[in-house]
Amino acid sequence: LSEDQLLTLADYEERARAILPSQMFSVLFGSDGASGFGGNTSNLAAFRSTRLRPRVLAGVGKRNLSTTVLGHPIDFPVMLAPVGFQQRVHPEGEIASARAARVARTVFTLSTGSNYSIEEVASGAGGSLWFQLYFFRDRALNERLVQRAEEAGYQALVLTVDHLGRSKEMEIRYDFDQFNKRIVHTLQRERIYRNLTTMDMPGVPTRGPESFRGAWEWDLNWSDVDWLRARTRLPLVIKGIQTAEDAEICRERGVDAVVVSNHGGHGSPDAKGTLETLHEVVDAVRSEVEVYMDGGVRQGSDVLKALALGARAVFVGRANLWGLAIDGEEGVQRVLAVLRSELDLNMSLCGVTDVEHVIPSLVAPFWARMADGNSP
Ligand SMILES: Cc1cc2nc3c(=O)[nH]c(=O)nc-3n(C[C@H](O)[C@H](O)[C@H](O)COP(=O)(O)O)c2cc1C
């Protein structure tokens, strides 16, 4: 495929698969149906089996795609999810992705585990930045990271609460150990754990992936959310909510927003598709908490489906990296442009004029069709 033949995100995925080392592609992304990545397969299936119910004669000559997240305007309801160590696929890593988000006038979320630091991304890219925290046992380390994000002008703090384990099957099948060792040689030495190596603190976990993951708080619980809430003036977003029950607790605890997410299917292989979970979370928070979702968004119509089921906006993870791997900042810009124009087209095809007013009856989710006694 030449550049001008990259028309859909499926084309970007295919190209990325062709240019990245095959082990890297399967470890980072897993394919639809790949062993151990059942959550990703469910995410994709939920979108495929939820169909649109297009309305007509709705006067769609002018369409509004812009909205707000936590009070900040974005040009269309697609944001970039935190994706760790982006230099694995392109030397400019997070700087390139954040610049692309700025050009597209949307949010870029920086992972704790990044190859460009909180400060480097703020000064090298700017735009609307959110910081994603992996919560460490060392509370002083968490506090310092949050403080740095605040000082550098990040607009929200995203606490990731899922993805706490990895199966033996995954370790062996995908040979994470050898993969991590090999990958370290492809990164610029000074960029490994960039957020941490720049810190002058004792015990900061910088000795490779195992020390990084090994330093996480595996006992994370709701009192840690309260602890964090009390230590930041930034809005708090909880990423990884997958049930109404947990969404309800977020609401009670005054969390500002939640992301319905299963870490792109890197978590439990038996997790529901996130699109399926969305409506119960939306119901549970009773409009008091903003709800976003991610997992399996591959085309503009997917965004519309998520909005119909109550999401205020969606995030993309894999698609960001595919664009980045192919053509750096330009590639990510193009991925975002594809999603934007597909969303716009689908709005006009479905009689939708405003992303803030997408009604639930726009979709016929398979579970509703099942309840009606119709086959999926
Ligand atoms: C390669 C890769 C690395 C990721 N790294 C992180 C991370 O550092 N922090 C985090 O909260 N989520 C991380 N995620 C999960 C994404 O933020 C997001 O939830 C997921 O990719 C969305 O699904 P999608 O890839 O189908 O769009 C990662 C996902 C991928 C594919």
Short mmCIF file of C-alpha atoms and ligand atoms in Angstrom, two decimals:
data_model
loop_
_atom_site.label_atom_id
_atom_site.label_comp_id
_atom_site.label_asym_id
_atom_site.label_seq_id
_atom_site.Cartn_x
_atom_site.Cartn_y
_atom_site.Cartn_z
CA LEU A 1 0.00 0.00 0.00
CA SER A 2 1.36 3.43 -0.89
CA GLU A 3 0.72 6.44 1.33
CA ASP A 4 -2.35 7.53 -0.62
CA GLN A 5 -3.78 4.02 -0.34
CA LEU A 6 -3.88 4.25 3.45
CA LEU A 7 -7.56 5.05 3.53
CA THR A 8 -8.89 3.33 6.60
CA LEU A 9 -7.46 2.34 9.98
CA ALA A 10 -7.48 -1.25 8.72
CA ASP A 11 -5.00 -0.11 6.04
CA TYR A 12 -2.86 1.52 8.74
CA GLU A 13 -2.94 -1.68 10.78
CA GLU A 14 -1.89 -3.76 7.79
CA ARG A 15 0.95 -1.40 6.94
CA ALA A 16 2.15 -1.28 10.55
CA ARG A 17 2.13 -5.07 10.64
CA ALA A 18 4.27 -5.10 7.50
CA ILE A 19 6.90 -2.67 8.75
CA LEU A 20 7.24 -3.58 12.46
CA PRO A 21 9.12 -6.68 13.62
CA SER A 22 6.50 -9.42 13.85
CA GLN A 23 7.13 -10.20 17.53
CA MET A 24 6.69 -6.53 18.38
CA PHE A 25 3.43 -6.33 16.48
CA SER A 26 1.98 -9.36 18.23
CA VAL A 27 3.18 -8.35 21.73
CA LEU A 28 1.96 -4.77 21.47
CA PHE A 29 -1.28 -5.29 19.61
CA GLY A 30 -2.34 -8.92 19.30
CA SER A 31 -4.53 -9.56 16.29
CA ASP A 32 -8.27 -10.05 16.23
CA GLY A 33 -8.60 -13.52 17.78
CA ALA A 34 -5.00 -13.74 19.02
CA SER A 35 -4.45 -16.06 21.96
CA GLY A 36 -4.36 -14.17 25.28
CA PHE A 37 -5.91 -11.03 23.77
CA GLY A 38 -9.53 -12.13 24.18
CA GLY A 39 -10.49 -8.73 25.58
CA ASN A 40 -9.41 -7.08 22.33
CA THR A 41 -11.38 -9.61 20.33
CA SER A 42 -14.46 -8.89 22.49
CA ASN A 43 -13.97 -5.15 22.03
CA LEU A 44 -13.92 -5.54 18.26
CA ALA A 45 -16.85 -7.96 18.28
CA ALA A 46 -19.00 -5.59 20.35
CA PHE A 47 -18.56 -2.87 17.74
CA ARG A 48 -19.19 -5.25 14.85
CA SER A 49 -22.38 -6.63 16.32
CA THR A 50 -23.81 -3.23 17.26
CA ARG A 51 -25.42 -1.76 14.20
CA LEU A 52 -26.63 1.71 13.32
CA ARG A 53 -30.24 2.74 12.69
CA PRO A 54 -29.86 5.65 10.27
CA ARG A 55 -32.47 8.40 10.35
CA VAL A 56 -33.22 10.46 7.25
CA LEU A 57 -34.50 13.92 6.27
CA ALA A 58 -32.94 15.37 9.40
CA GLY A 59 -31.36 18.44 7.77
CA VAL A 60 -27.74 17.40 8.13
CA GLY A 61 -26.25 20.20 6.03
CA LYS A 62 -24.29 21.54 9.00
CA ARG A 63 -22.75 19.23 11.55
CA ASN A 64 -21.04 19.99 14.83
CA LEU A 65 -18.28 17.57 15.84
CA SER A 66 -16.75 19.64 18.60
CA THR A 67 -17.41 19.03 22.25
CA THR A 68 -15.80 19.45 25.66
CA VAL A 69 -14.08 17.06 28.03
CA LEU A 70 -13.79 18.19 31.65
CA GLY A 71 -14.67 21.65 30.40
CA HIS A 72 -11.92 21.81 27.77
CA PRO A 73 -12.91 22.12 24.12
CA ILE A 74 -11.85 19.41 21.65
CA ASP A 75 -12.41 19.50 17.91
CA PHE A 76 -14.02 16.07 17.73
CA PRO A 77 -14.71 13.40 20.34
CA VAL A 78 -11.63 11.24 19.82
CA MET A 79 -8.61 11.52 22.15
CA LEU A 80 -5.27 9.74 22.28
CA ALA A 81 -5.07 7.08 25.00
CA PRO A 82 -1.98 6.61 27.16
CA VAL A 83 0.28 4.18 25.34
CA GLY A 84 3.61 3.40 26.95
CA PHE A 85 7.10 3.65 25.49
CA GLN A 86 6.21 5.04 22.08
CA GLN A 87 9.81 5.18 20.96
CA ARG A 88 9.43 1.44 20.44
CA VAL A 89 7.82 2.27 17.11
CA HIS A 90 9.22 5.71 16.20
CA PRO A 91 12.19 7.76 17.45
CA GLU A 92 10.06 10.83 18.14
CA GLY A 93 7.66 8.75 20.23
CA GLU A 94 5.26 10.67 22.47
CA ILE A 95 6.42 14.07 21.19
CA ALA A 96 5.16 13.19 17.70
CA SER A 97 1.84 11.83 18.97
CA ALA A 98 1.25 14.83 21.22
CA ARG A 99 2.01 17.22 18.36
CA ALA A 100 -0.47 15.39 16.15
CA ALA A 101 -3.12 15.69 18.88
CA ARG A 102 -2.41 19.40 19.17
CA VAL A 103 -2.84 19.87 15.39
CA ALA A 104 -6.10 17.89 15.53
CA ARG A 105 -7.13 19.96 18.56
CA THR A 106 -7.72 17.05 20.84
CA VAL A 107 -6.21 15.56 24.00
CA PHE A 108 -2.97 13.60 24.22
CA THR A 109 -2.54 11.42 27.32
CA LEU A 110 1.02 10.75 28.44
CA SER A 111 1.71 7.41 30.13
CA THR A 112 3.87 7.23 33.26
CA GLY A 113 5.95 4.75 31.28
CA SER A 114 7.02 7.04 28.47
CA ASN A 115 10.18 7.72 26.51
CA TYR A 116 9.71 11.50 26.66
CA SER A 117 9.18 13.06 30.04
CA ILE A 118 6.25 15.04 31.38
CA GLU A 119 8.23 18.25 30.85
CA GLU A 120 9.63 17.34 27.43
CA VAL A 121 6.17 16.63 26.04
CA ALA A 122 4.79 19.85 27.52
CA SER A 123 7.53 21.99 26.01
CA GLY A 124 8.05 20.00 22.80
CA ALA A 125 4.41 19.56 21.85
CA GLY A 126 2.06 21.53 24.08
CA GLY A 127 -1.66 21.35 23.39
CA SER A 128 -4.18 19.70 25.72
CA LEU A 129 -2.25 17.19 27.79
CA TRP A 130 -3.46 14.69 30.36
CA PHE A 131 -1.12 12.60 32.52
CA GLN A 132 -1.76 8.90 33.18
CA LEU A 133 -0.47 7.63 36.49
CA TYR A 134 0.59 4.11 37.28
CA PHE A 135 0.30 4.09 41.05
CA PHE A 136 3.50 3.05 42.84
CA ARG A 137 3.87 1.67 46.36
CA ASP A 138 6.16 4.59 47.05
CA ARG A 139 3.64 7.34 47.82
CA ALA A 140 6.28 10.06 47.58
CA LEU A 141 6.99 8.98 44.01
CA ASN A 142 3.30 9.29 43.09
CA GLU A 143 3.10 12.70 44.71
CA ARG A 144 6.14 13.94 42.86
CA LEU A 145 4.85 12.72 39.48
CA VAL A 146 1.49 14.39 40.05
CA GLN A 147 3.16 17.60 41.13
CA ARG A 148 5.34 17.60 38.00
CA ALA A 149 2.28 17.11 35.78
CA GLU A 150 0.55 20.01 37.53
CA GLU A 151 3.57 22.27 37.18
CA ALA A 152 3.98 21.42 33.50
CA GLY A 153 0.37 22.43 32.78
CA TYR A 154 -1.32 19.06 32.32
CA GLN A 155 -5.09 19.40 32.55
CA ALA A 156 -6.16 16.09 34.09
CA LEU A 157 -4.84 13.12 35.97
CA VAL A 158 -5.79 9.67 34.67
CA LEU A 159 -5.36 6.86 37.18
CA THR A 160 -5.15 3.48 35.47
CA VAL A 161 -6.68 0.82 37.70
CA ASP A 162 -6.73 -2.25 35.48
CA HIS A 163 -4.00 -4.35 33.91
CA LEU A 164 -2.44 -5.66 37.04
CA GLY A 165 -1.31 -9.07 35.92
CA ARG A 166 -0.02 -11.06 32.98
CA SER A 167 -0.67 -14.75 32.44
CA LYS A 168 2.01 -17.40 32.26
CA GLU A 169 0.63 -18.25 28.84
CA MET A 170 1.30 -14.69 27.64
CA GLU A 171 4.77 -14.61 29.20
CA ILE A 172 5.79 -17.76 27.41
CA ARG A 173 3.85 -17.55 24.17
CA TYR A 174 5.00 -14.02 23.42
CA ASP A 175 8.35 -14.32 25.22
CA PHE A 176 8.03 -10.98 27.02
CA ASP A 177 11.36 -11.40 28.72
CA GLN A 178 13.35 -11.67 25.54
CA PHE A 179 11.14 -9.05 23.87
CA ASN A 180 11.82 -6.52 26.63
CA LYS A 181 15.54 -7.20 26.56
CA ARG A 182 15.69 -6.79 22.82
CA ILE A 183 13.55 -3.67 22.82
CA VAL A 184 15.81 -1.89 25.26
CA HIS A 185 18.50 -1.90 22.58
CA THR A 186 16.24 -0.16 20.08
CA LEU A 187 15.55 2.73 22.46
CA GLN A 188 17.87 5.62 23.12
CA ARG A 189 19.50 4.78 26.42
CA GLU A 190 18.64 8.10 28.04
CA ARG A 191 14.97 7.66 27.09
CA ILE A 192 14.28 4.44 28.98
CA TYR A 193 11.87 5.26 31.85
CA ARG A 194 12.37 8.91 31.06
CA ASN A 195 9.90 10.15 33.68
CA LEU A 196 11.74 8.24 36.37
CA THR A 197 15.38 8.50 35.39
CA THR A 198 15.13 12.27 35.49
CA MET A 199 14.12 12.10 39.16
CA ASP A 200 16.52 12.62 41.95
CA MET A 201 14.85 10.28 44.44
CA PRO A 202 16.03 7.12 46.15
CA GLY A 203 14.53 3.80 45.10
CA VAL A 204 13.03 4.98 41.82
CA PRO A 205 12.40 1.84 39.72
CA THR A 206 14.48 2.31 36.60
CA ARG A 207 16.17 -1.05 36.21
CA GLY A 208 13.98 -2.37 33.41
CA PRO A 209 10.37 -3.45 32.93
CA GLU A 210 10.32 -5.85 35.86
CA SER A 211 11.51 -3.23 38.32
CA PHE A 212 8.94 -0.77 36.92
CA ARG A 213 6.01 -3.18 37.19
CA GLY A 214 7.39 -4.59 40.41
CA ALA A 215 7.17 -1.14 42.03
CA TRP A 216 3.44 -0.75 41.30
CA GLU A 217 0.98 -0.84 44.15
CA TRP A 218 -0.62 -4.25 43.57
CA ASP A 219 -2.90 -3.69 46.54
CA LEU A 220 -4.45 -0.60 44.99
CA ASN A 221 -7.90 0.13 46.45
CA TRP A 222 -10.48 2.87 46.87
CA SER A 223 -8.65 4.49 49.75
CA ASP A 224 -5.75 5.14 47.36
CA VAL A 225 -8.17 6.96 45.08
CA ASP A 226 -9.18 9.17 48.03
CA TRP A 227 -5.52 9.66 48.89
CA LEU A 228 -4.76 10.82 45.35
CA ARG A 229 -7.86 12.98 45.12
CA ALA A 230 -6.71 14.86 48.22
CA ARG A 231 -3.30 15.51 46.71
CA THR A 232 -4.13 17.06 43.39
CA ARG A 233 -6.08 20.02 42.17
CA LEU A 234 -6.40 18.37 38.75
CA PRO A 235 -9.62 16.63 37.73
CA LEU A 236 -9.33 12.90 38.42
CA VAL A 237 -10.17 10.37 35.72
CA ILE A 238 -10.32 6.66 36.59
CA LYS A 239 -9.37 4.46 33.66
CA GLY A 240 -10.36 0.83 33.57
CA ILE A 241 -13.93 0.81 34.91
CA GLN A 242 -15.87 -2.19 33.63
CA THR A 243 -19.00 -2.45 35.79
CA ALA A 244 -21.91 -0.35 37.04
CA GLU A 245 -20.90 -1.23 40.61
CA ASP A 246 -17.46 0.37 40.32
CA ALA A 247 -18.86 3.31 38.36
CA GLU A 248 -21.26 3.96 41.23
CA ILE A 249 -18.37 4.04 43.71
CA CYS A 250 -16.54 6.50 41.46
CA ARG A 251 -19.60 8.72 41.52
CA GLU A 252 -19.88 8.52 45.30
CA ARG A 253 -16.22 9.39 45.70
CA GLY A 254 -16.44 12.47 43.52
CA VAL A 255 -14.31 11.23 40.65
CA ASP A 256 -14.60 13.63 37.70
CA ALA A 257 -14.61 11.14 34.85
CA VAL A 258 -14.23 7.44 34.11
CA VAL A 259 -12.90 5.58 31.11
CA VAL A 260 -14.70 2.33 30.38
CA SER A 261 -11.68 0.33 29.34
CA ASN A 262 -10.10 -3.10 29.56
CA HIS A 263 -6.68 -1.82 28.59
CA GLY A 264 -7.30 -2.61 24.96
CA GLY A 265 -7.79 -6.25 25.91
CA HIS A 266 -4.43 -6.54 27.64
CA GLY A 267 -6.31 -7.42 30.82
CA SER A 268 -8.55 -10.42 31.38
CA PRO A 269 -8.98 -12.38 28.16
CA ASP A 270 -12.56 -13.07 29.21
CA ALA A 271 -13.54 -9.44 29.74
CA LYS A 272 -16.67 -8.13 28.05
CA GLY A 273 -16.26 -5.82 25.10
CA THR A 274 -16.11 -2.29 26.47
CA LEU A 275 -18.88 -1.05 24.17
CA GLU A 276 -21.15 -3.63 25.82
CA THR A 277 -20.34 -2.28 29.28
CA LEU A 278 -20.77 1.35 28.41
CA HIS A 279 -24.51 1.74 28.97
CA GLU A 280 -24.48 0.26 32.49
CA VAL A 281 -21.68 2.62 33.52
CA VAL A 282 -23.48 5.59 31.99
CA ASP A 283 -26.65 4.68 33.91
CA ALA A 284 -24.74 4.23 37.17
CA VAL A 285 -23.06 7.64 37.19
CA ARG A 286 -26.35 9.49 36.57
CA SER A 287 -24.75 12.30 34.57
CA GLU A 288 -22.57 13.32 37.53
CA VAL A 289 -19.36 11.88 36.06
CA GLU A 290 -18.16 12.19 32.46
CA VAL A 291 -17.88 8.80 30.77
CA TYR A 292 -15.39 8.01 28.02
CA MET A 293 -14.58 4.62 26.56
CA ASP A 294 -11.80 2.91 24.67
CA GLY A 295 -11.09 -0.47 23.18
CA GLY A 296 -11.72 -1.45 19.59
CA VAL A 297 -12.41 1.95 18.04
CA ARG A 298 -11.31 1.48 14.43
CA GLN A 299 -13.62 3.68 12.38
CA GLY A 300 -15.79 6.78 12.53
CA SER A 301 -19.00 4.77 12.87
CA ASP A 302 -17.54 3.17 16.02
CA VAL A 303 -17.25 6.62 17.57
CA LEU A 304 -20.88 7.31 16.74
CA LYS A 305 -21.95 4.01 18.34
CA ALA A 306 -20.07 4.85 21.54
CA LEU A 307 -21.65 8.31 21.67
CA ALA A 308 -25.11 6.79 21.17
CA LEU A 309 -24.51 4.49 24.13
CA GLY A 310 -23.62 7.46 26.31
CA ALA A 311 -19.88 8.11 25.97
CA ARG A 312 -18.88 11.75 25.84
CA ALA A 313 -15.78 10.88 23.82
CA VAL A 314 -13.57 7.90 23.01
CA PHE A 315 -9.85 7.21 23.11
CA VAL A 316 -7.74 5.29 20.62
CA GLY A 317 -4.59 3.39 21.55
CA ARG A 318 -3.48 1.02 18.81
CA ALA A 319 -4.48 3.34 15.96
CA ASN A 320 -2.21 6.03 17.41
CA LEU A 321 0.78 3.69 17.33
CA TRP A 322 0.04 2.40 13.83
CA GLY A 323 0.08 5.96 12.47
CA LEU A 324 3.19 6.75 14.51
CA ALA A 325 5.04 3.66 13.31
CA ILE A 326 4.28 4.45 9.68
CA ASP A 327 5.00 8.15 9.52
CA GLY A 328 5.60 9.78 12.91
CA GLU A 329 3.58 12.90 13.67
CA GLU A 330 2.20 13.02 10.13
CA GLY A 331 0.99 9.42 10.42
CA VAL A 332 -0.86 10.11 13.68
CA GLN A 333 -2.39 13.25 12.17
CA ARG A 334 -3.65 11.22 9.26
CA VAL A 335 -5.13 8.52 11.49
CA LEU A 336 -7.02 11.21 13.41
CA ALA A 337 -8.12 12.86 10.15
CA VAL A 338 -9.48 9.53 8.87
CA LEU A 339 -11.51 9.06 12.05
CA ARG A 340 -12.78 12.62 11.94
CA SER A 341 -13.94 12.48 8.34
CA GLU A 342 -15.52 9.04 8.79
CA LEU A 343 -17.37 10.28 11.86
CA ASP A 344 -18.58 13.32 9.95
CA LEU A 345 -19.78 11.16 7.05
CA ASN A 346 -21.57 8.73 9.35
CA MET A 347 -23.29 11.59 11.12
CA SER A 348 -24.70 12.83 7.83
CA LEU A 349 -25.68 9.29 6.79
CA CYS A 350 -27.49 8.74 10.09
CA GLY A 351 -29.24 12.06 10.52
CA VAL A 352 -27.03 13.31 13.35
CA THR A 353 -26.12 16.99 13.44
CA ASP A 354 -24.35 17.32 16.79
CA VAL A 355 -22.02 14.95 18.64
CA GLU A 356 -23.45 16.21 21.92
CA HIS A 357 -26.93 14.99 20.99
CA VAL A 358 -26.60 11.44 19.76
CA ILE A 359 -29.61 9.45 20.92
CA PRO A 360 -29.46 5.82 22.12
CA SER A 361 -31.97 4.68 19.50
CA LEU A 362 -29.32 5.37 16.86
CA VAL A 363 -27.90 1.93 17.62
CA ALA A 364 -29.29 -1.56 17.71
CA PRO A 365 -26.86 -3.33 20.01
CA PHE A 366 -26.86 -7.10 19.66
CA TRP A 367 -27.86 -7.58 23.30
CA ALA A 368 -31.00 -5.51 22.75
CA ARG A 369 -31.78 -7.48 19.60
CA MET A 370 -31.36 -10.68 21.61
CA ALA A 371 -33.79 -9.37 24.24
CA ASP A 372 -36.31 -8.68 21.46
CA GLY A 373 -36.06 -12.31 20.49
CA ASN A 374 -34.23 -11.48 17.25
CA SER A 375 -31.06 -13.26 16.33
CA PRO A 376 -27.86 -11.22 16.77
C1 LIG B 1 1.01 -1.01 23.13
C2 LIG B 1 0.06 -0.49 24.17
C3 LIG B 1 0.58 0.14 25.30
C4 LIG B 1 -0.31 0.64 26.27
N1 LIG B 1 0.22 1.30 27.34
C5 LIG B 1 -0.63 1.82 28.26
C6 LIG B 1 -0.12 2.60 29.35
O1 LIG B 1 1.07 2.82 29.48
N2 LIG B 1 -1.02 3.07 30.25
C7 LIG B 1 -2.38 2.85 30.14
O2 LIG B 1 -3.15 3.31 30.97
N3 LIG B 1 -2.88 2.15 29.08
C8 LIG B 1 -2.04 1.66 28.15
N4 LIG B 1 -2.56 0.98 27.08
C9 LIG B 1 -4.03 0.86 26.93
C10 LIG B 1 -4.57 2.06 26.13
O3 LIG B 1 -4.52 3.24 26.88
C11 LIG B 1 -6.04 1.86 25.70
O4 LIG B 1 -6.81 1.53 26.84
C12 LIG B 1 -6.25 0.79 24.63
O5 LIG B 1 -5.18 0.76 23.75
C13 LIG B 1 -7.53 1.10 23.87
O6 LIG B 1 -7.84 0.08 22.96
P1 LIG B 1 -7.45 0.16 21.40
O7 LIG B 1 -5.99 -0.11 21.34
O8 LIG B 1 -8.28 -0.94 20.81
O9 LIG B 1 -7.79 1.53 20.89
C14 LIG B 1 -1.70 0.47 26.11
C15 LIG B 1 -2.20 -0.15 24.96
C16 LIG B 1 -1.34 -0.62 23.99
C17 LIG B 1 -1.92 -1.28 22.75
#
